[in-house]
PDB file of C-alpha atoms in Angstrom:
ATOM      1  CA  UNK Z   1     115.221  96.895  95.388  1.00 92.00           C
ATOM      2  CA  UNK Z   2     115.739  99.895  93.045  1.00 91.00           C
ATOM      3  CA  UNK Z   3     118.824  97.928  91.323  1.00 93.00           C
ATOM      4  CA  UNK Z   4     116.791  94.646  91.132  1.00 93.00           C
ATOM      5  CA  UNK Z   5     113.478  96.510  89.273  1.00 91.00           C
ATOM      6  CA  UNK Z   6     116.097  97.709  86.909  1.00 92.00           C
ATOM      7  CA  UNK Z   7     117.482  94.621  86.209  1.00 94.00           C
ATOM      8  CA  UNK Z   8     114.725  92.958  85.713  1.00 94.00           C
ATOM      9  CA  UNK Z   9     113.322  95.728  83.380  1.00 92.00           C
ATOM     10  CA  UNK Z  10     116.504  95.861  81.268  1.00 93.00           C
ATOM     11  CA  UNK Z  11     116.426  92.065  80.650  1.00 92.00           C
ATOM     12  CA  UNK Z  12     112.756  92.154  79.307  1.00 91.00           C
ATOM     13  CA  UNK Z  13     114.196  95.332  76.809  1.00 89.00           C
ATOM     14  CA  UNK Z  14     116.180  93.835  73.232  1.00 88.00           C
ATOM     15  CA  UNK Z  15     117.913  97.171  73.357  1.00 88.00           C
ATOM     16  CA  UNK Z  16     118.889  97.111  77.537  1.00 89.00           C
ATOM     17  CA  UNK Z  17     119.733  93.580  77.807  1.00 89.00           C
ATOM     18  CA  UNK Z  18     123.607  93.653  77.750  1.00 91.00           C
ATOM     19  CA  UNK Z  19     123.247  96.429  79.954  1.00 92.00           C
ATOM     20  CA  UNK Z  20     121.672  95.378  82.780  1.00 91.00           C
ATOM     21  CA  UNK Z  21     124.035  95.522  84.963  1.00 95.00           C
ATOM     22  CA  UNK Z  22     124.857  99.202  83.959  1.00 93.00           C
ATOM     23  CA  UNK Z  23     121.242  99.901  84.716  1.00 93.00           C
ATOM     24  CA  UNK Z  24     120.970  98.201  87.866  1.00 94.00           C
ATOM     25  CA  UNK Z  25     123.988  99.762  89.106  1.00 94.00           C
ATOM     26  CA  UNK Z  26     122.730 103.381  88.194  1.00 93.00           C
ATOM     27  CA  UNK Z  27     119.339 102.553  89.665  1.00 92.00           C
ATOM     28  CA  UNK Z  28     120.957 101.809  92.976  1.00 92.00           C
ATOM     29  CA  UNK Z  29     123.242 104.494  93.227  1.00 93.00           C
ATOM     30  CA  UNK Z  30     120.713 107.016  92.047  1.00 92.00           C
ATOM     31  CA  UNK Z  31     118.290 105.737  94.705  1.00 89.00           C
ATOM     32  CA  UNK Z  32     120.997 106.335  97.672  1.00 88.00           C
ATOM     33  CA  UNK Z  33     121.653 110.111  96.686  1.00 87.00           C
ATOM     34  CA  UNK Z  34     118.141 111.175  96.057  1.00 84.00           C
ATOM     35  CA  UNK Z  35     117.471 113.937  98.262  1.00 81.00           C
ATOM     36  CA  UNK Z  36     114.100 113.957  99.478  1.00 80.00           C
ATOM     37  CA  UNK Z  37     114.975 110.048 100.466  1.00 84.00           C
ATOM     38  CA  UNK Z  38     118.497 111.252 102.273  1.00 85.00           C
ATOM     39  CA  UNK Z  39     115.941 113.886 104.235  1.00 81.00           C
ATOM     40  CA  UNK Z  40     113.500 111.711 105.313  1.00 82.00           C
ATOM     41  CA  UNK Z  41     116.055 109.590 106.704  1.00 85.00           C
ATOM     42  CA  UNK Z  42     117.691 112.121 108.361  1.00 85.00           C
ATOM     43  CA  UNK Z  43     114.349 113.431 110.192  1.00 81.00           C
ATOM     44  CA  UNK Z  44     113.317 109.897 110.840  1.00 84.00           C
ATOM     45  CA  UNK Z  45     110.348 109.893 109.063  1.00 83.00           C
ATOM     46  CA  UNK Z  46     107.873 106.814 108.570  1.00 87.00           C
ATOM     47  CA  UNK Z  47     108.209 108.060 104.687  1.00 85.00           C
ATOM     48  CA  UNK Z  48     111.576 106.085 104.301  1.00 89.00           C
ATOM     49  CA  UNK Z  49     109.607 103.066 105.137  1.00 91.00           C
ATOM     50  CA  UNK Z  50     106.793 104.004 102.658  1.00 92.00           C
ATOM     51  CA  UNK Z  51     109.514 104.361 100.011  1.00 90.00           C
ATOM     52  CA  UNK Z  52     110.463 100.961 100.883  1.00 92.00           C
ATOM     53  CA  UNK Z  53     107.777  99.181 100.955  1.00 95.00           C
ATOM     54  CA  UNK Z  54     106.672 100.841  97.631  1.00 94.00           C
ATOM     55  CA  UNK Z  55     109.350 100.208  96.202  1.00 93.00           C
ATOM     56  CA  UNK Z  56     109.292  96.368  96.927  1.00 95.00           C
ATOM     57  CA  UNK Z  57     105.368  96.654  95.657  1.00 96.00           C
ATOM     58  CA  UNK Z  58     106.705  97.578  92.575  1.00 94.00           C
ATOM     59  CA  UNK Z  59     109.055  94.826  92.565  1.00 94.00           C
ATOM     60  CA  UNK Z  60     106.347  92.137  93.530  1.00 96.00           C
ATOM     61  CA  UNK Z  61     104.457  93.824  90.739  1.00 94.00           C
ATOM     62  CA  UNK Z  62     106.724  93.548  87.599  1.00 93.00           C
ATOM     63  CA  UNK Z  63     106.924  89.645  88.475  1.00 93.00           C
ATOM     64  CA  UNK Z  64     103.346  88.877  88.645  1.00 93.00           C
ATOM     65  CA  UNK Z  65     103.036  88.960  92.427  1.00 95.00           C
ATOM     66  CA  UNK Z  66     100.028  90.606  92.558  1.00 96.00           C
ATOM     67  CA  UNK Z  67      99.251  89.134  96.162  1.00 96.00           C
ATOM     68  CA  UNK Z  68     102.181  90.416  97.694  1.00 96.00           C
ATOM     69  CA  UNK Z  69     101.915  93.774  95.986  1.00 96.00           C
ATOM     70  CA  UNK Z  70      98.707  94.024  97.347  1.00 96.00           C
ATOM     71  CA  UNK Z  71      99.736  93.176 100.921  1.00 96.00           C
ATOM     72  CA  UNK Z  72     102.631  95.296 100.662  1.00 97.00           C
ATOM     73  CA  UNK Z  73     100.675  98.617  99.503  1.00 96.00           C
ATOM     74  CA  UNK Z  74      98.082  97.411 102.920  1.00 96.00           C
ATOM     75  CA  UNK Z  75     101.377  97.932 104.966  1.00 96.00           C
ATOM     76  CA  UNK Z  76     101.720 101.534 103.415  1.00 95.00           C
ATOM     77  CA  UNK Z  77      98.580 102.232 104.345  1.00 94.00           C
ATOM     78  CA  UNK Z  78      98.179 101.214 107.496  1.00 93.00           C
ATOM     79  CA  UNK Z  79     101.235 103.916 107.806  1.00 90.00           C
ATOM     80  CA  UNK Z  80      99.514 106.895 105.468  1.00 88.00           C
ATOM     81  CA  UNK Z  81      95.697 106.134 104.599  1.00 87.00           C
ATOM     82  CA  UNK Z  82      96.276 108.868 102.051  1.00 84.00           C
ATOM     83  CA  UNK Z  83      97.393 105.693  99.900  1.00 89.00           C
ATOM     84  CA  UNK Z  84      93.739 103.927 100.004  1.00 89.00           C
ATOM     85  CA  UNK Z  85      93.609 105.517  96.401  1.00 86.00           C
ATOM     86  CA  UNK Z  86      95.971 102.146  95.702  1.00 90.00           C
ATOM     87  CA  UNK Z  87      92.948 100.199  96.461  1.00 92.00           C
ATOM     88  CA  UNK Z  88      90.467 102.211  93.947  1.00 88.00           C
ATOM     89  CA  UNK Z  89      93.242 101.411  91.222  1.00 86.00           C
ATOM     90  CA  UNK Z  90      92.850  97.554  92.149  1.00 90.00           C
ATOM     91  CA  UNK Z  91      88.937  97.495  91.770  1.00 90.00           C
ATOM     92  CA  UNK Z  92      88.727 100.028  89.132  1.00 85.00           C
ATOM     93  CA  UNK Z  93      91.428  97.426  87.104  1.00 86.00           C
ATOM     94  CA  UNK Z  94      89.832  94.495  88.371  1.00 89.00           C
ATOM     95  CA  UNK Z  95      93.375  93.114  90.016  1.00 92.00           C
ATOM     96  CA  UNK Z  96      91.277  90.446  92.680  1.00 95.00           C
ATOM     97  CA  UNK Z  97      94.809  89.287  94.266  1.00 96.00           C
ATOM     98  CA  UNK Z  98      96.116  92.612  94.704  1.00 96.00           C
ATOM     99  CA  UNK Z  99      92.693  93.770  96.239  1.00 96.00           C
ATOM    100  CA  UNK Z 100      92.469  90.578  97.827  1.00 96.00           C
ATOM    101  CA  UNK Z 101      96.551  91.083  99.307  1.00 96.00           C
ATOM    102  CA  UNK Z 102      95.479  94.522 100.676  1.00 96.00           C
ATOM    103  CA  UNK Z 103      92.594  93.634 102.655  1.00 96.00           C
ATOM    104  CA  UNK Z 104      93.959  90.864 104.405  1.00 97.00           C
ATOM    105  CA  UNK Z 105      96.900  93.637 105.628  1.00 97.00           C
ATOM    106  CA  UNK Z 106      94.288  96.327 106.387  1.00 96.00           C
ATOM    107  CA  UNK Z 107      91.918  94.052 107.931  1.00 95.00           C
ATOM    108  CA  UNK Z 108      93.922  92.844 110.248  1.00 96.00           C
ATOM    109  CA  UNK Z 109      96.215  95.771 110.464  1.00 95.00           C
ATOM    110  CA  UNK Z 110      93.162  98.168 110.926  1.00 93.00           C
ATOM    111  CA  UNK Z 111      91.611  95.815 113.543  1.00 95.00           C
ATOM    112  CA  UNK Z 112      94.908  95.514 115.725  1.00 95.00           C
ATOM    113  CA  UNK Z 113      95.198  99.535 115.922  1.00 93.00           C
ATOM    114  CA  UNK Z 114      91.571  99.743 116.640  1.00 93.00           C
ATOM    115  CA  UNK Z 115      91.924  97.307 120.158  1.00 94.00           C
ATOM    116  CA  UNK Z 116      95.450  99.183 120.302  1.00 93.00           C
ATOM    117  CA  UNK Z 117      94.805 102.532 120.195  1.00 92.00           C
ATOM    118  CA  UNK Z 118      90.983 102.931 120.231  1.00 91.00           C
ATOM    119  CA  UNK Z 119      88.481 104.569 118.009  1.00 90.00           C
ATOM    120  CA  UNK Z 120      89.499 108.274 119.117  1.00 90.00           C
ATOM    121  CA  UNK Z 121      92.836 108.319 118.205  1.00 90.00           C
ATOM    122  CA  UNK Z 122      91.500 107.297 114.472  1.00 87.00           C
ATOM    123  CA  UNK Z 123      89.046 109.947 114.587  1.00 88.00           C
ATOM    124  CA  UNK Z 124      91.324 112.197 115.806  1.00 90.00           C
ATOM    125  CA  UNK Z 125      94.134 111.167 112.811  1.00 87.00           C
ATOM    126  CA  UNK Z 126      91.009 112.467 110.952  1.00 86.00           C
ATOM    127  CA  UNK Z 127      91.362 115.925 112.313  1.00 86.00           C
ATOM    128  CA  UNK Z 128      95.162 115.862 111.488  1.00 85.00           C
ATOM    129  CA  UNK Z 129      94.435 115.211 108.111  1.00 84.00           C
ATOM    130  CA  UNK Z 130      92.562 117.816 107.565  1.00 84.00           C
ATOM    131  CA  UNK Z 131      94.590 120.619 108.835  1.00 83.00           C
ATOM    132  CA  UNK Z 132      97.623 119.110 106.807  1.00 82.00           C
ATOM    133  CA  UNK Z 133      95.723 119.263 103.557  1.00 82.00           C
ATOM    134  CA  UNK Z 134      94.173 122.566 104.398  1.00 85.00           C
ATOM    135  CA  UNK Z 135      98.398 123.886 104.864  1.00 86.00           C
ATOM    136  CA  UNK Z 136     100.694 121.884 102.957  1.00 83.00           C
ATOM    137  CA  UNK Z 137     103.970 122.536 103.202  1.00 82.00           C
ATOM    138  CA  UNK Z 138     106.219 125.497 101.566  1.00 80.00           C
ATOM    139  CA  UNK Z 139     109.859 123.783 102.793  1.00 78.00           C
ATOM    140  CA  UNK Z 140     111.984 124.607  99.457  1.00 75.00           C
ATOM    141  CA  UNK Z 141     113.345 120.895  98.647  1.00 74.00           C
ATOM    142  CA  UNK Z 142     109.248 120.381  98.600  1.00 76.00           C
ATOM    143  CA  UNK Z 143     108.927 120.088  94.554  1.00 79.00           C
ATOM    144  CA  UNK Z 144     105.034 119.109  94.722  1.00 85.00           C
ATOM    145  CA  UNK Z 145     102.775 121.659  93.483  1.00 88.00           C
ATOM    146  CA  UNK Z 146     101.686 122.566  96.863  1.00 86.00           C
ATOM    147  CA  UNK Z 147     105.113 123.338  98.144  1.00 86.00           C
ATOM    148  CA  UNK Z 148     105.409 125.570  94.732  1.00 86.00           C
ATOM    149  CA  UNK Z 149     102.027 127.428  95.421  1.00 88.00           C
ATOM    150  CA  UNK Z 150     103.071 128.234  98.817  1.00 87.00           C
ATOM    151  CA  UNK Z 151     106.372 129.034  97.867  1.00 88.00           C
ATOM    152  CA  UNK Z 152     105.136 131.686  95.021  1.00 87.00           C
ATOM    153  CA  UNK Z 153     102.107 132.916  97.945  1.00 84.00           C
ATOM    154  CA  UNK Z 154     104.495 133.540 100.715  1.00 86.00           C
ATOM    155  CA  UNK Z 155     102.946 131.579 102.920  1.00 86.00           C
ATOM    156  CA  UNK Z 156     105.921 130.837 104.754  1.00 83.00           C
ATOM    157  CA  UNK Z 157     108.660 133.621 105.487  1.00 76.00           C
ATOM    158  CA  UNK Z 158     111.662 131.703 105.376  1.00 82.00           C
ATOM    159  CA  UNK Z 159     110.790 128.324 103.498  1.00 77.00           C
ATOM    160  CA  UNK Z 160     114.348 127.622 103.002  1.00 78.00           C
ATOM    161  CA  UNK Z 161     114.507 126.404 106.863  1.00 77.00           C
ATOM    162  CA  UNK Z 162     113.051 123.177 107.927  1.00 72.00           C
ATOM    163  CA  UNK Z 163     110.600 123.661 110.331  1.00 77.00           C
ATOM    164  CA  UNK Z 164     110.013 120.742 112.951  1.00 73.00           C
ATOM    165  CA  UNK Z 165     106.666 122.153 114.274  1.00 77.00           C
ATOM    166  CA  UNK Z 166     105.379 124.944 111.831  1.00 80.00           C
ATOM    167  CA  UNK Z 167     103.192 124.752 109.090  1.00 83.00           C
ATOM    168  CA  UNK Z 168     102.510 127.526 105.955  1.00 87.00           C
ATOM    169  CA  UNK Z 169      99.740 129.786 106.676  1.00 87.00           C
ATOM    170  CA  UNK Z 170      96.371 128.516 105.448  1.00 89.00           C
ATOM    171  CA  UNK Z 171      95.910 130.059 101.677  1.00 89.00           C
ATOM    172  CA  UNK Z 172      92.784 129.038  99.662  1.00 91.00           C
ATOM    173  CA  UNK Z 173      94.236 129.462  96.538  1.00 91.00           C
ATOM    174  CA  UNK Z 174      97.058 127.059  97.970  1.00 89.00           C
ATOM    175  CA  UNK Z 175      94.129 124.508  99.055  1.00 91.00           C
ATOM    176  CA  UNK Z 176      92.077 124.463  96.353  1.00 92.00           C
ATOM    177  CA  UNK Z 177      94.711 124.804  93.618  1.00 91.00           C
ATOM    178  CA  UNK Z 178      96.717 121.906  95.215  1.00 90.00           C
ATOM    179  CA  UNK Z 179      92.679 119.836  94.880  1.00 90.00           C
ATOM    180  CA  UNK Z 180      92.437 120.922  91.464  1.00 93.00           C
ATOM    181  CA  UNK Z 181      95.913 119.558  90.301  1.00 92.00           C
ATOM    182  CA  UNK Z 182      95.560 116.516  92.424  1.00 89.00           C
ATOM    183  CA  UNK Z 183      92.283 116.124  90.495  1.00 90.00           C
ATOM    184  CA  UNK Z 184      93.821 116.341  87.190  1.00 93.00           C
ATOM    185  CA  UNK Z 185      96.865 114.102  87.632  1.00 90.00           C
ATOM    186  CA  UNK Z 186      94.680 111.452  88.956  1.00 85.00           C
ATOM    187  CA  UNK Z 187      92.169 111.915  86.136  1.00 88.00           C
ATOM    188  CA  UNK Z 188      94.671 111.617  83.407  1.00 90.00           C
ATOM    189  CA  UNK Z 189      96.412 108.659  84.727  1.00 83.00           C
ATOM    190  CA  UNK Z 190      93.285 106.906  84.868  1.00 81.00           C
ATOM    191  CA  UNK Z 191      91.652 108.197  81.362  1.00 85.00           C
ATOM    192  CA  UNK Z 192      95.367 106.664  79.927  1.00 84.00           C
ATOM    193  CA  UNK Z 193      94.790 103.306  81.577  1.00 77.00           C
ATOM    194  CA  UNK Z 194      91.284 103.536  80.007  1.00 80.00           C
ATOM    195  CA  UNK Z 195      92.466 104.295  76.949  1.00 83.00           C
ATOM    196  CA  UNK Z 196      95.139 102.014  76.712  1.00 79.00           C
ATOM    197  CA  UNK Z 197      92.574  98.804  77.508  1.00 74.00           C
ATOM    198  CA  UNK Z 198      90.496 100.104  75.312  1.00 77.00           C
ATOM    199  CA  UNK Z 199      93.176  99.495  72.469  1.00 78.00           C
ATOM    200  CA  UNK Z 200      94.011  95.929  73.501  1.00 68.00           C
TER     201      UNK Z 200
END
């Protein structure tokens, strides 16, 4: 999928054109050896499939598919919630098939894990949640800002060791520096989309 989005990208570039196929080739290769993908596939995380499916979102994107981009970002939700801010980008850029793709997913998605699993286990995802965000995680390959804030706290003793079942000690400085960043990056991305509709 990697190789395919460059392709397609090259072609659309007067400069990249005749090197497509250099570009798609790089884009694949550099997709297989990226770490933090190799590790998630090693600890059999549902992130891989994230990846993936973001990945073909992207994809769907770039060609107009705005329906199946949609649908396909529903899918990584129904996975991680913690991607609903997807649908905020939809409204907020008034993208109806995307929106519309999304809620056909999460509808139904969200419906079947409701008669599946029952309301408590949602609630109780809640609770999860929380105590993630409240942690983070201080693992050393973790290049986010919270893994760099915990790192530089010592919140974690020996964060060069992957920990199965241990979390970073709670640090509020952590927590809200890690809301405070978040806040930020999210900001500026969207004050740049406003500024760039602005202009056309």
């Amino acid at each position: 999928t990697s190789a395919l989005f460059a392709f397609i990208l090259a072609r659309r570039s007067e400069i990249n054109d005749r090197f497509r196929w250099h570009w798609a080739i790089f884009a694949g290769l550099a997709t297989l050896s990226y770490f933090p993908l190799q590790k998630a596939f090693v600890l059999g995380q549902v992130q891989v499939w994230n990846n993936a499916l973001f990945a073909l979102a992207a994809l769907a994107w770039i060609v107009d598919r705005r329906l199946l981009a949609g649908g396909l970002i529903g899918l990584m939700c129904l996975l991680k919630p913690q991607f609903l801010l997807f649908i905020l980008c939809g409204l907020l850029r008034r993208e109806w098939r995307f929106c519309a793709g999304w809620l056909v997913v999460v509808g139904a998605g969200g419906i079947a894990a409701l008669i599946e699993f029952g309301l408590g286990n949602h609630l109780g995802y809640l609770a999860v949640l929380h105590e993630l965000s409240r942690t983070g995680e201080a693992f050393i390959s973790n290049q986010s800002v919270n893994g760099f804030l915990n790192r530089l706290l010592g919140t974690d003793a020996t964060p060069a060791i992957w920990k199965d079942h241990e979390f970073p000690a709670y640090s509020p400085i952590v927590y809200f520096g890690t809301l405070v960043t978040s806040a930020i990056m999210i900001g500026t991305a969207r004050a740049c989309a406003m500024a760039r509709a602005a202009r056309t």
